[in-house]
Coordinates of C-alpha atoms and ligand atoms in Angstrom, one line a residue:
M1325 CA 268.9 -4.2 -37.8
C1326 CA 271.3 -1.8 -39.4
G1327 CA 270.1 1.7 -40.2
I1328 CA 271.3 4.5 -42.5
V1329 CA 270.9 8.3 -42.4
G1330 CA 272.5 11.0 -44.6
C1331 CA 272.0 14.6 -45.5
V1332 CA 273.4 17.3 -47.8
M1333 CA 272.6 20.8 -46.6
A1334 CA 273.9 24.3 -45.9
R1335 CA 274.1 24.0 -42.1
P1336 CA 276.1 21.5 -40.1
A1337 CA 275.0 17.9 -40.8
A1338 CA 276.1 16.2 -37.5
P1339 CA 273.2 17.2 -35.2
L1340 CA 270.7 16.1 -37.9
L1341 CA 272.6 12.8 -38.4
L1342 CA 272.7 12.1 -34.6
D1343 CA 268.9 12.8 -34.3
G1344 CA 268.3 10.6 -37.3
L1345 CA 270.3 7.7 -35.8
K1346 CA 268.2 8.1 -32.6
K1347 CA 265.1 7.5 -34.6
L1348 CA 266.6 4.3 -35.9
E1349 CA 267.6 3.0 -32.5
Y1350 CA 264.4 0.9 -32.1
R1351 CA 265.6 -1.4 -35.0
G1352 CA 268.3 -2.9 -32.7
Y1353 CA 272.1 -2.3 -33.2
D1354 CA 275.3 -2.7 -31.4
S1355 CA 277.6 0.1 -32.7
A1356 CA 277.1 3.4 -34.5
G1357 CA 279.0 6.1 -36.4
I1358 CA 278.9 9.2 -38.6
A1359 CA 281.1 10.7 -41.3
V1360 CA 280.9 14.4 -42.1
S1361 CA 282.5 16.0 -45.2
D1362 CA 283.6 19.6 -45.0
G1363 CA 284.3 20.7 -48.5
G1364 CA 286.1 17.4 -49.3
A1365 CA 287.9 16.3 -46.1
I1366 CA 285.9 13.6 -44.3
S1367 CA 285.9 13.2 -40.5
V1368 CA 284.6 9.9 -39.0
V1369 CA 283.5 9.2 -35.5
K1370 CA 282.3 5.7 -34.5
R1371 CA 281.8 3.8 -31.3
K1372 CA 280.7 0.4 -30.0
G1373 CA 277.4 0.7 -28.1
R1374 CA 274.7 3.4 -28.2
V1375 CA 274.2 6.4 -30.4
K1376 CA 274.6 8.6 -27.3
G1377 CA 278.3 7.6 -27.3
L1378 CA 278.7 9.7 -30.4
E1379 CA 277.8 13.1 -28.8
D1380 CA 281.3 14.4 -29.3
A1381 CA 280.7 14.2 -33.0
R1382 CA 278.0 16.9 -32.7
A1383 CA 280.6 19.6 -33.2
L1384 CA 281.9 18.3 -36.5
K1385 CA 281.9 20.9 -39.3
G1386 CA 280.4 20.3 -42.7
G1387 CA 276.9 20.0 -44.2
T1388 CA 277.2 16.7 -45.9
G1389 CA 277.3 13.4 -44.0
V1390 CA 276.2 9.9 -43.5
G1391 CA 275.4 7.9 -40.3
H1392 CA 274.8 4.3 -39.5
T1393 CA 273.7 2.0 -36.7
R1394 CA 275.2 -1.5 -37.1
W1395 CA 273.8 -4.9 -36.1
A1396 CA 276.7 -7.2 -36.3
T1397 CA 276.7 -9.9 -38.9
H1398 CA 280.3 -10.2 -40.2
G1399 CA 282.7 -9.4 -37.3
A1400 CA 282.0 -8.7 -33.7
P1401 CA 280.4 -5.4 -32.5
S1402 CA 283.4 -3.1 -32.2
E1403 CA 284.6 0.4 -33.1
C1404 CA 286.6 -0.8 -36.1
N1405 CA 283.7 -2.9 -37.4
A1406 CA 281.2 0.0 -37.0
H1407 CA 280.3 2.0 -40.1
P1408 CA 281.2 4.3 -41.9
H1409 CA 284.0 2.5 -43.6
C1410 CA 286.5 4.5 -45.6
F1411 CA 289.2 3.7 -48.1
G1412 CA 290.9 5.8 -50.8
G1413 CA 288.9 8.9 -50.2
I1414 CA 285.6 7.0 -50.3
C1415 CA 283.4 6.6 -47.3
I1416 CA 280.4 4.3 -47.2
V1417 CA 277.5 3.1 -44.9
H1418 CA 275.9 -0.2 -45.9
N1419 CA 272.9 -2.2 -44.9
G1420 CA 272.7 -5.8 -46.3
I1421 CA 275.2 -8.5 -46.9
V1422 CA 278.0 -8.7 -49.5
E1423 CA 277.9 -12.5 -50.1
N1424 CA 281.0 -12.6 -52.2
A1425 CA 283.0 -10.4 -49.9
A1426 CA 285.8 -12.9 -49.3
T1427 CA 286.6 -13.3 -53.0
L1428 CA 286.4 -9.5 -53.6
K1429 CA 288.6 -8.8 -50.6
E1430 CA 291.2 -11.3 -51.9
E1431 CA 291.4 -9.3 -55.1
C1432 CA 291.9 -6.0 -53.2
V1433 CA 294.6 -7.6 -51.0
R1434 CA 296.4 -8.8 -54.2
R1435 CA 296.4 -5.1 -55.3
G1436 CA 298.2 -4.3 -52.0
E1437 CA 295.2 -2.9 -50.2
T1438 CA 294.7 -3.5 -46.4
F1439 CA 291.4 -3.8 -44.5
S1440 CA 290.8 -2.2 -41.2
S1441 CA 287.6 -4.3 -40.2
Q1442 CA 286.3 -7.8 -40.4
T1443 CA 283.1 -6.6 -42.1
D1444 CA 281.8 -7.6 -45.5
S1445 CA 280.8 -4.0 -46.1
E1446 CA 284.3 -2.4 -46.1
V1447 CA 285.0 -4.0 -49.4
I1448 CA 282.4 -1.7 -51.1
A1449 CA 284.6 1.3 -50.3
H1450 CA 287.6 -0.5 -51.8
L1451 CA 285.7 -1.4 -55.0
I1452 CA 284.4 2.2 -55.5
A1453 CA 287.8 3.7 -54.9
A1454 CA 289.3 1.5 -57.6
E1455 CA 286.8 2.7 -60.2
E1456 CA 287.4 5.5 -62.7
G1457 CA 284.9 8.2 -63.6
D1458 CA 282.4 10.3 -61.6
L1459 CA 281.1 9.0 -58.3
L1460 CA 277.8 7.8 -59.6
T1461 CA 279.4 5.8 -62.4
A1462 CA 282.0 4.4 -60.0
V1463 CA 279.4 3.3 -57.4
R1464 CA 277.4 1.6 -60.1
A1465 CA 280.4 -0.2 -61.5
A1466 CA 281.5 -1.4 -58.0
L1467 CA 278.0 -2.6 -57.0
Q1468 CA 277.8 -4.6 -60.2
K1469 CA 280.5 -6.8 -58.8
I1470 CA 278.6 -7.5 -55.6
S1471 CA 276.3 -10.5 -54.9
G1472 CA 273.9 -10.1 -52.1
S1473 CA 271.8 -7.2 -50.8
Y1474 CA 272.6 -3.5 -50.2
A1475 CA 271.4 -0.1 -49.3
V1476 CA 274.4 2.2 -49.5
A1477 CA 275.1 5.9 -49.1
V1478 CA 278.5 7.0 -50.3
L1479 CA 280.7 10.1 -49.7
S1480 CA 283.8 10.9 -51.7
E1481 CA 286.6 13.4 -51.0
R1482 CA 286.7 14.1 -54.7
A1483 CA 283.0 14.9 -54.9
P1484 CA 282.3 17.4 -52.1
D1485 CA 278.7 18.1 -51.0
T1486 CA 277.4 15.0 -52.7
I1487 CA 276.0 11.7 -51.6
V1488 CA 275.4 8.8 -54.0
C1489 CA 272.8 6.2 -52.8
A1490 CA 271.8 2.9 -54.2
R1491 CA 269.7 -0.1 -53.2
R1492 CA 269.1 -3.8 -54.0
A1493 CA 266.8 -5.8 -51.7
S1494 CA 267.3 -3.4 -48.8
P1495 CA 265.1 -0.4 -48.3
L1496 CA 266.2 3.3 -48.8
V1497 CA 264.2 6.5 -48.9
V1498 CA 265.2 10.0 -50.0
G1499 CA 263.7 13.3 -48.8
C1500 CA 264.1 16.9 -49.8
D1501 CA 262.9 20.3 -48.6
G1502 CA 264.1 23.9 -48.8
E1503 CA 267.1 23.2 -46.6
G1504 CA 268.6 20.2 -48.4
S1505 CA 268.3 16.5 -49.3
Y1506 CA 268.2 13.5 -47.0
V1507 CA 268.5 9.7 -47.2
A1508 CA 267.5 7.1 -44.7
S1509 CA 266.7 3.4 -44.4
D1510 CA 263.2 4.0 -43.2
I1511 CA 260.6 6.6 -43.6
P1512 CA 260.3 7.8 -40.0
A1513 CA 264.0 8.7 -40.0
V1514 CA 263.6 11.0 -43.0
A1515 CA 260.0 12.3 -42.5
A1516 CA 259.4 15.9 -41.5
D1517 CA 256.8 18.5 -41.9
G1518 CA 256.9 19.9 -45.5
R1519 CA 259.5 17.4 -46.7
A1520 CA 258.9 15.5 -49.9
V1521 CA 259.8 11.8 -49.5
Y1522 CA 260.6 9.3 -52.4
V1523 CA 261.0 5.6 -52.1
L1524 CA 264.1 4.3 -54.1
G1525 CA 263.1 1.3 -56.2
D1526 CA 265.1 -1.9 -56.3
G1527 CA 268.3 -1.4 -58.5
E1528 CA 267.9 2.4 -58.5
F1529 CA 270.3 5.1 -57.6
A1530 CA 269.9 8.6 -56.2
V1531 CA 272.4 11.6 -56.2
L1532 CA 272.0 14.2 -53.5
K1533 CA 273.8 17.4 -54.2
K1534 CA 274.0 20.7 -52.2
G1535 CA 271.6 23.3 -53.7
E1536 CA 269.9 20.8 -56.1
P1537 CA 266.8 18.6 -55.8
P1538 CA 267.7 14.9 -55.6
A1539 CA 268.2 13.1 -58.9
F1540 CA 267.1 9.5 -59.5
F1541 CA 268.5 7.0 -62.0
D1542 CA 267.6 3.4 -63.0
G1543 CA 270.1 0.6 -63.1
A1544 CA 271.4 1.8 -66.5
L1545 CA 271.9 5.3 -65.0
T1546 CA 269.0 6.7 -67.1
P1547 CA 267.3 9.5 -65.2
V1548 CA 263.9 8.5 -63.8
K1549 CA 261.2 10.8 -62.5
K1550 CA 259.7 9.9 -59.1
A1551 CA 256.5 10.9 -57.4
A1552 CA 256.7 11.9 -53.8
I1553 CA 254.8 9.5 -51.5
A1554 CA 252.0 10.5 -49.2
Y1555 CA 252.9 9.9 -45.6
D1556 CA 252.0 11.2 -42.2
A1557 CA 254.6 13.9 -41.4
C1558 CA 253.1 14.5 -38.0
A1559 CA 253.6 10.8 -37.0
D1560 CA 256.4 11.4 -34.5
T1561 CA 258.3 8.6 -33.0
P1562 CA 255.9 7.2 -30.4
Q1563 CA 256.5 8.0 -26.8
K1564 CA 256.0 5.7 -23.8
Q1565 CA 253.1 7.8 -22.5
G1566 CA 253.7 6.9 -18.9
F1567 CA 254.4 3.2 -19.5
P1568 CA 257.8 2.0 -18.2
H1569 CA 258.6 0.3 -21.5
F1570 CA 257.4 0.3 -25.1
M1571 CA 256.8 -3.5 -24.8
K1572 CA 254.3 -2.9 -21.9
K1573 CA 252.6 -0.1 -23.8
E1574 CA 252.4 -2.1 -27.0
I1575 CA 250.8 -5.1 -25.2
A1576 CA 248.3 -2.7 -23.7
E1577 CA 247.5 -1.4 -27.2
A1578 CA 246.8 -4.9 -28.6
P1579 CA 243.0 -4.8 -28.3
Q1580 CA 242.8 -1.5 -30.1
S1581 CA 245.4 -2.7 -32.7
A1582 CA 243.3 -5.8 -33.5
E1583 CA 240.1 -3.9 -33.7
Q1584 CA 241.4 -1.2 -36.0
S1585 CA 243.1 -3.8 -38.2
F1586 CA 239.9 -5.9 -38.8
P1587 CA 239.3 -5.1 -42.5
D1588 CA 236.3 -3.2 -43.7
L1589 CA 234.5 -6.1 -45.4
Q1590 CA 232.5 -3.7 -47.5
S1591 CA 235.5 -1.8 -48.9
E1592 CA 236.4 -1.9 -52.6
V1593 CA 239.8 -3.5 -51.8
Y1594 CA 238.2 -6.2 -49.7
S1595 CA 235.5 -6.9 -52.3
A1596 CA 238.1 -7.3 -55.0
L1597 CA 240.1 -9.6 -52.8
C1598 CA 237.0 -11.5 -51.9
E1599 CA 236.6 -12.5 -55.5
V1600 CA 240.2 -13.9 -55.6
L1601 CA 239.7 -15.7 -52.3
C1602 CA 236.5 -17.3 -53.5
Q1603 CA 238.2 -18.6 -56.7
T1604 CA 241.5 -19.8 -55.2
E1605 CA 242.1 -23.4 -54.4
H1606 CA 245.6 -23.0 -53.1
I1607 CA 246.8 -20.7 -50.4
H1608 CA 250.4 -20.4 -49.3
L1609 CA 251.1 -18.5 -46.1
V1610 CA 254.6 -17.2 -45.8
A1611 CA 256.3 -15.4 -42.9
C1612 CA 259.0 -15.5 -40.3
G1613 CA 259.0 -15.5 -36.5
T1614 CA 255.9 -14.2 -34.8
A1615 CA 254.3 -13.4 -38.1
Y1616 CA 254.8 -17.1 -39.0
H1617 CA 253.0 -18.0 -35.8
S1618 CA 250.1 -15.8 -36.9
T1619 CA 249.9 -17.8 -40.2
L1620 CA 249.8 -21.0 -38.2
C1621 CA 246.7 -19.6 -36.4
M1622 CA 245.1 -18.8 -39.8
Y1623 CA 245.9 -22.3 -41.0
Y1624 CA 244.1 -23.7 -38.1
V1625 CA 241.0 -21.5 -38.4
T1626 CA 240.8 -22.0 -42.2
H1627 CA 241.0 -25.7 -41.8
R1628 CA 238.4 -25.7 -39.1
F1629 CA 235.8 -23.4 -40.6
A1630 CA 236.5 -23.3 -44.3
K1631 CA 237.5 -26.9 -44.6
M1632 CA 240.4 -25.8 -46.6
T1633 CA 244.2 -26.1 -46.2
A1634 CA 246.0 -22.8 -46.3
Q1635 CA 249.6 -24.0 -46.1
P1636 CA 251.9 -22.2 -43.8
F1637 CA 255.6 -21.9 -44.7
I1638 CA 258.6 -20.4 -42.9
A1639 CA 259.9 -17.9 -45.4
S1640 CA 263.6 -18.9 -45.1
E1641 CA 262.6 -22.4 -46.0
Y1642 CA 260.1 -21.6 -48.7
R1643 CA 262.6 -19.5 -50.8
Y1644 CA 265.0 -22.5 -51.1
M1645 CA 262.6 -25.4 -51.3
D1646 CA 261.6 -25.1 -54.9
P1647 CA 258.0 -24.7 -53.9
I1648 CA 255.2 -26.1 -55.9
V1649 CA 253.0 -23.2 -56.9
P1650 CA 249.9 -24.5 -58.6
R1651 CA 248.0 -22.3 -61.1
G1652 CA 245.7 -19.9 -59.2
T1653 CA 247.8 -19.9 -56.0
L1654 CA 247.3 -17.0 -53.6
C1655 CA 250.4 -16.3 -51.6
I1656 CA 249.7 -14.5 -48.4
T1657 CA 252.8 -12.9 -46.9
V1658 CA 252.6 -11.6 -43.3
S1659 CA 255.2 -9.2 -42.0
Q1660 CA 255.1 -6.4 -39.4
S1661 CA 258.0 -4.5 -41.1
G1662 CA 257.3 -5.4 -44.7
E1663 CA 261.1 -5.5 -45.1
T1664 CA 262.0 -9.0 -43.9
A1665 CA 264.5 -10.3 -46.4
D1666 CA 263.3 -13.9 -46.4
T1667 CA 259.7 -12.9 -46.7
L1668 CA 260.4 -10.6 -49.6
A1669 CA 262.5 -13.2 -51.5
S1670 CA 259.7 -15.8 -51.0
A1671 CA 257.1 -13.4 -52.2
A1672 CA 259.2 -12.7 -55.3
L1673 CA 259.6 -16.4 -56.0
A1674 CA 255.9 -17.1 -55.6
K1675 CA 255.1 -14.2 -57.9
A1676 CA 257.6 -15.4 -60.5
R1677 CA 255.9 -18.8 -60.4
G1678 CA 252.5 -17.2 -61.1
A1679 CA 251.0 -16.7 -57.7
K1680 CA 249.0 -13.6 -56.8
L1681 CA 250.5 -11.8 -53.8
L1682 CA 248.5 -10.5 -50.8
A1683 CA 250.6 -8.7 -48.2
V1684 CA 249.5 -8.3 -44.6
T1685 CA 251.9 -5.7 -43.2
N1686 CA 252.1 -2.9 -40.7
V1687 CA 254.3 -0.5 -42.7
K1688 CA 253.0 1.6 -45.4
H1689 CA 255.2 1.9 -48.5
S1690 CA 257.2 -1.1 -47.4
S1691 CA 258.9 -3.2 -50.1
L1692 CA 256.4 -6.0 -49.4
E1693 CA 253.5 -3.7 -49.9
R1694 CA 254.9 -2.3 -53.2
M1695 CA 255.5 -5.7 -54.8
S1696 CA 252.1 -7.2 -53.9
D1697 CA 248.9 -7.4 -55.9
F1698 CA 246.8 -6.8 -52.8
V1699 CA 247.5 -5.3 -49.4
L1700 CA 245.6 -5.6 -46.2
P1701 CA 247.3 -3.3 -43.8
T1702 CA 247.4 -4.0 -40.1
H1703 CA 246.8 -0.8 -38.2
A1704 CA 248.8 -1.5 -35.1
G1705 CA 250.7 1.8 -35.3
R1706 CA 254.4 1.8 -35.0
E1707 CA 255.8 -1.0 -32.9
I1708 CA 259.0 0.2 -31.2
A1709 CA 259.9 -2.7 -28.9
V1710 CA 261.9 -5.3 -30.8
A1711 CA 259.6 -8.2 -29.7
A1712 CA 256.4 -8.2 -31.7
T1713 CA 253.3 -8.0 -29.5
K1714 CA 250.4 -5.8 -30.7
S1715 CA 251.3 -6.6 -34.3
F1716 CA 250.7 -10.3 -33.7
C1717 CA 247.1 -9.6 -32.5
A1718 CA 246.6 -7.2 -35.4
Q1719 CA 247.8 -9.9 -37.9
L1720 CA 245.4 -12.4 -36.3
A1721 CA 242.5 -9.9 -36.8
V1722 CA 243.2 -9.6 -40.5
L1723 CA 244.0 -13.3 -41.0
Y1724 CA 240.8 -14.5 -39.1
A1725 CA 238.8 -12.1 -41.3
L1726 CA 240.3 -13.8 -44.4
S1727 CA 239.5 -17.3 -43.0
H1728 CA 236.0 -16.2 -42.3
T1729 CA 235.5 -14.9 -45.9
I1730 CA 237.0 -18.1 -47.3
A1731 CA 234.6 -20.2 -45.2
Q1732 CA 231.6 -18.2 -46.5
C1733 CA 232.8 -18.6 -50.1
R1734 CA 232.9 -22.3 -49.6
G1735 CA 229.4 -22.4 -48.1
H1736 CA 230.5 -22.8 -44.5
Q1737 CA 229.8 -20.7 -41.4
A1738 CA 232.6 -19.3 -39.2
P1739 CA 231.8 -17.7 -35.9
P1740 CA 232.1 -13.8 -35.9
V1741 CA 235.5 -12.4 -35.0
S1742 CA 234.3 -9.1 -33.5
P1743 CA 233.4 -10.4 -30.0
L1744 CA 237.1 -11.0 -29.5
F1745 CA 238.0 -7.3 -29.3
S1746 CA 236.1 -6.6 -26.1
A1747 CA 237.2 -10.0 -24.7
M1748 CA 240.8 -8.9 -25.3
R1749 CA 240.4 -6.0 -23.0
E1750 CA 239.2 -8.3 -20.3
A1751 CA 242.0 -10.7 -21.0
L1752 CA 244.6 -7.9 -20.7
A1753 CA 243.3 -7.0 -17.2
A1754 CA 243.1 -10.7 -16.1
G1755 CA 246.6 -11.3 -17.6
E1756 CA 248.3 -9.0 -15.1
K1757 CA 248.0 -11.9 -12.6
V1758 CA 251.0 -13.5 -14.3
R1759 CA 253.2 -11.0 -12.5
A1760 CA 253.0 -13.1 -9.4
W1761 CA 254.3 -16.1 -11.3
V1762 CA 257.7 -14.5 -12.0
P1763 CA 259.7 -16.0 -9.1
Y1764 CA 259.0 -19.5 -10.5
F1765 CA 260.5 -18.5 -13.9
V1766 CA 263.6 -16.5 -12.9
G1767 CA 266.5 -19.0 -12.9
A1768 CA 264.4 -21.8 -14.4
R1769 CA 266.3 -24.5 -16.3
S1770 CA 263.8 -24.4 -19.1
V1771 CA 260.2 -23.5 -19.6
F1772 CA 257.4 -25.4 -21.5
F1773 CA 254.3 -23.9 -23.0
L1774 CA 251.8 -26.6 -23.8
G1775 CA 248.5 -26.6 -25.7
R1776 CA 246.4 -28.4 -28.2
G1777 CA 244.7 -27.1 -31.3
A1778 CA 244.8 -23.3 -31.5
D1779 CA 246.5 -23.3 -28.0
R1780 CA 249.4 -25.0 -29.5
Y1781 CA 250.2 -22.1 -31.8
A1782 CA 249.8 -19.6 -28.9
A1783 CA 252.2 -21.8 -27.0
L1784 CA 254.7 -21.4 -29.7
E1785 CA 254.3 -17.6 -29.6
G1786 CA 254.5 -17.5 -25.8
S1787 CA 257.7 -19.5 -25.8
L1788 CA 259.3 -17.3 -28.5
K1789 CA 258.4 -14.2 -26.6
L1790 CA 259.9 -15.5 -23.3
K1791 CA 263.1 -16.6 -25.1
E1792 CA 263.5 -13.3 -26.8
V1793 CA 263.3 -11.0 -23.8
S1794 CA 264.1 -13.1 -20.8
Y1795 CA 266.8 -15.3 -22.5
L1796 CA 265.4 -18.4 -20.8
P1797 CA 265.4 -21.6 -22.8
S1798 CA 261.9 -22.5 -23.6
E1799 CA 259.7 -24.7 -25.9
G1800 CA 256.2 -24.4 -27.2
Y1801 CA 254.9 -27.9 -27.5
P1802 CA 251.8 -29.8 -28.5
A1803 CA 250.5 -31.2 -25.2
G1804 CA 250.0 -34.7 -26.5
E1805 CA 253.6 -35.0 -27.8
L1806 CA 255.2 -34.6 -24.4
K1807 CA 255.2 -38.2 -23.5
H1808 CA 257.0 -39.0 -26.8
G1809 CA 260.3 -37.9 -25.4
T1810 CA 260.3 -34.4 -24.0
L1811 CA 258.9 -35.4 -20.7
A1812 CA 262.5 -36.5 -19.9
L1813 CA 263.4 -32.8 -19.6
V1814 CA 260.7 -31.9 -17.0
D1815 CA 261.5 -31.6 -13.3
A1816 CA 261.0 -29.1 -10.5
R1817 CA 263.1 -26.5 -12.3
T1818 CA 261.0 -26.6 -15.4
P1819 CA 257.9 -24.4 -15.0
V1820 CA 255.1 -25.4 -17.4
V1821 CA 252.5 -23.0 -18.8
A1822 CA 249.4 -24.9 -20.0
L1823 CA 247.0 -23.1 -22.3
I1824 CA 243.5 -24.6 -22.3
T1825 CA 240.7 -22.9 -24.3
D1826 CA 238.9 -25.7 -26.1
P1827 CA 236.5 -27.8 -24.0
A1828 CA 236.7 -30.6 -26.5
V1829 CA 240.3 -31.3 -25.7
A1830 CA 240.6 -29.7 -22.2
D1831 CA 240.8 -33.2 -20.5
K1832 CA 243.5 -34.2 -22.8
T1833 CA 245.7 -31.2 -22.0
M1834 CA 244.9 -31.7 -18.3
N1835 CA 246.5 -35.2 -18.7
A1836 CA 249.7 -33.4 -19.7
V1837 CA 249.3 -31.2 -16.6
H1838 CA 249.1 -34.3 -14.4
E1839 CA 252.1 -35.8 -16.2
V1840 CA 254.4 -32.8 -15.6
S1841 CA 253.1 -32.1 -12.1
A1842 CA 253.9 -35.8 -11.2
R1843 CA 257.5 -34.9 -12.2
G1844 CA 257.6 -32.0 -9.8
A1845 CA 257.1 -29.1 -12.4
P1846 CA 255.2 -26.1 -11.2
V1847 CA 252.2 -25.7 -13.5
F1848 CA 250.6 -22.4 -14.5
L1849 CA 247.3 -22.4 -16.3
I1850 CA 245.8 -19.9 -18.7
T1851 CA 242.3 -21.0 -19.6
T1852 CA 238.9 -19.8 -20.7
I1853 CA 237.2 -22.8 -19.0
P1854 CA 236.2 -22.2 -15.4
A1855 CA 235.9 -26.0 -14.8
C1856 CA 239.7 -26.3 -15.3
L1857 CA 240.4 -24.0 -12.3
G1858 CA 239.8 -26.6 -9.7
C1859 CA 242.8 -28.7 -10.4
A1860 CA 244.9 -29.1 -7.2
E1861 CA 248.1 -29.7 -9.2
V1862 CA 248.0 -26.2 -10.7
T1863 CA 250.2 -23.6 -8.9
A1864 CA 248.4 -20.6 -10.2
C1865 CA 246.0 -19.7 -13.0
V1866 CA 244.5 -16.9 -15.1
L1867 CA 240.9 -17.2 -16.2
L1868 CA 240.2 -15.4 -19.5
P1869 CA 236.7 -14.6 -20.9
A1870 CA 235.0 -17.4 -22.9
C1871 CA 235.7 -17.2 -26.6
E1872 CA 235.5 -19.4 -29.7
P1873 CA 238.5 -21.8 -29.1
A1874 CA 239.8 -21.5 -32.7
Y1875 CA 240.3 -17.8 -32.2
S1876 CA 241.7 -18.0 -28.7
P1877 CA 245.3 -17.0 -29.5
M1878 CA 244.0 -13.5 -29.8
L1879 CA 243.3 -13.7 -26.0
T1880 CA 246.0 -16.1 -24.7
A1881 CA 248.7 -14.0 -26.5
L1882 CA 248.2 -11.3 -23.9
P1883 CA 249.0 -13.1 -20.7
V1884 CA 252.0 -14.9 -22.3
Q1885 CA 253.3 -11.6 -23.7
L1886 CA 252.9 -10.1 -20.2
L1887 CA 254.7 -13.1 -18.6
A1888 CA 257.6 -12.6 -21.0
Y1889 CA 257.7 -8.9 -20.1
Y1890 CA 257.7 -9.3 -16.4
V1891 CA 260.2 -12.2 -16.4
A1892 CA 262.6 -10.1 -18.6
L1893 CA 262.4 -7.3 -16.0
A1894 CA 263.1 -9.6 -13.1
C1895 CA 266.1 -11.0 -15.0
G1896 CA 267.4 -7.4 -15.3
N1897 CA 267.0 -7.3 -19.1
D1898 CA 265.7 -4.3 -21.2
P1899 CA 262.5 -5.8 -22.7
D1900 CA 262.5 -3.2 -25.4
K1901 CA 266.0 -4.0 -26.7
P1902 CA 266.7 -7.6 -26.2
R1903 CA 270.2 -8.8 -27.0
N1904 CA 271.1 -10.0 -30.5
L1905 CA 267.7 -9.2 -32.0
A1906 CA 266.7 -6.7 -34.6
K1907 CA 263.3 -5.2 -35.4
A1908 CA 263.4 -5.6 -39.2
V1909 CA 265.6 -8.5 -40.4
T1910 CA 266.6 -7.1 -43.7
V1911 CA 269.3 -9.7 -44.4
E1912 CA 269.2 -13.4 -44.7
Ligands
F6R2838 C1 259.4 -11.8 -32.6 C2 259.9 -11.0 -33.7 C3 260.4 -11.6 -34.9 C4 259.6 -11.1 -36.1 C5 260.2 -11.7 -37.4 C6 259.4 -11.3 -38.6 O1 259.0 -11.0 -31.5 O2 259.8 -9.8 -33.6 O3 260.3 -13.0 -34.8 O4 258.3 -11.6 -36.0 O5 261.6 -11.3 -37.5 O6 259.4 -9.9 -38.7 P1 258.4 -9.2 -39.7 O7 257.0 -9.4 -39.1 O8 258.8 -7.7 -39.7 O9 258.5 -9.8 -41.0

């Protein structure tokens, strides 16, 4: 999604801005630009496409500047829609959505102003330019007129060597060292050895001025003191380490990610949480996308072993459904980035209705982490490829641990989770066989992933992954539902991936295999049950190590992720940067 960088320093800003934008590339974007101020006059260079297209801006003079990577929401990806946007001597970069942009633009047009883009963001420059007073006061007054979310960094021709920043529901961090002050939309873009980093709170402002430490203000512009956060300055942007793509590397890291994420059950944090888990009667699980699929897996395991319903919700639904939050509800939010707008809004709503919040997130100091009562981090390490892979397995490790604890609290036994970690390593090696399946998928009309029980949720995730990176239409489906309509779609151009890990329902899913095979579909089987291998109707199969069926998504996720990866390559797609997708979805 969109990214912001900015700096105020004595040496030229452009090289630092371009390097900062490169660090934000993993988030997904379709245009980029920078603006540099040299003692007042502001030069802007922006382009559709990649940051490398901005290299000619490296020579810009001036030590104060802002940069942006844009992921199109309002208006197509194009040079004129790329940020920064300038008007009346004001130049802004913006992450978020101005929901009342149309009304605000009308007012500006009535004043005789013209717009040079189709974006919602440009209106922010117009609003600031129309305000009186110093830049900070003007920015505050303009932002008060906006509904929606924003992280903004603002330059003004009238305030040389200054950047004013502000945020509402979109992350922004500020850094400073002996050389100057910096701003960015995520910590890795601002982090450096010996640099202090501060997280801007919701509704807060920061002023970065040459030769001064950054100053912070609350919503009423009262100065606030901020403590620098502890972060790992040495944690460079991960490298591919010999893997052809980050997606492949990150799938390979899944076993380690899951194992490292399994919480220390003896720790103080977990013991405190344990008390809450043991007392709670109502659990809401809230997330989006892949993280939502991990909550479905927790729902299944909790139902099965703890005999309790932990109710999963899609965050974009939860926030608008007027959810019933009974007294004593624990709301568990799951988010790799910790910045997903719908998940944050749902968490805020659940909290306002009295729920305790537990965040399961992969990003330290994220907004989700900071608003929650409890945090169980996933230790997947930074995930660079846009499609979530290792973070899914890391989330499962944490969520299965929680289900296990809830089962114990309620006097039930759940099988141990730890045998899964070594089984994942075997599953990863076995999963490589899916590479040979690729010719059946390239050019397919549609793909079905089928399963029952826990396999059904892995099927959803397999289907999402394939859609994301190969762009093939695909559905994850409960195997028993096929004959209630969907079978009409199945023919020889519809490869079917059947997931079978539970002996109790293996025959039932096999019935679905017979049904699709009878309609000419090539069938690919991923199973932990050797007895399933003999089926003559199966085109090819992968045998995974035996495991507790309820936990099996931790294993079956690996071959389905690999399948998506290899099909994407065969389709000529970049699996790390799939079209139209963003790593952290910070807008609704
Ligand atoms: C899928 C994917 C998305 C995210 C979703 C939630 O591969 O990456 O579906 O899972 O946008 O993101 P987080 O987990 O950051 O809240």
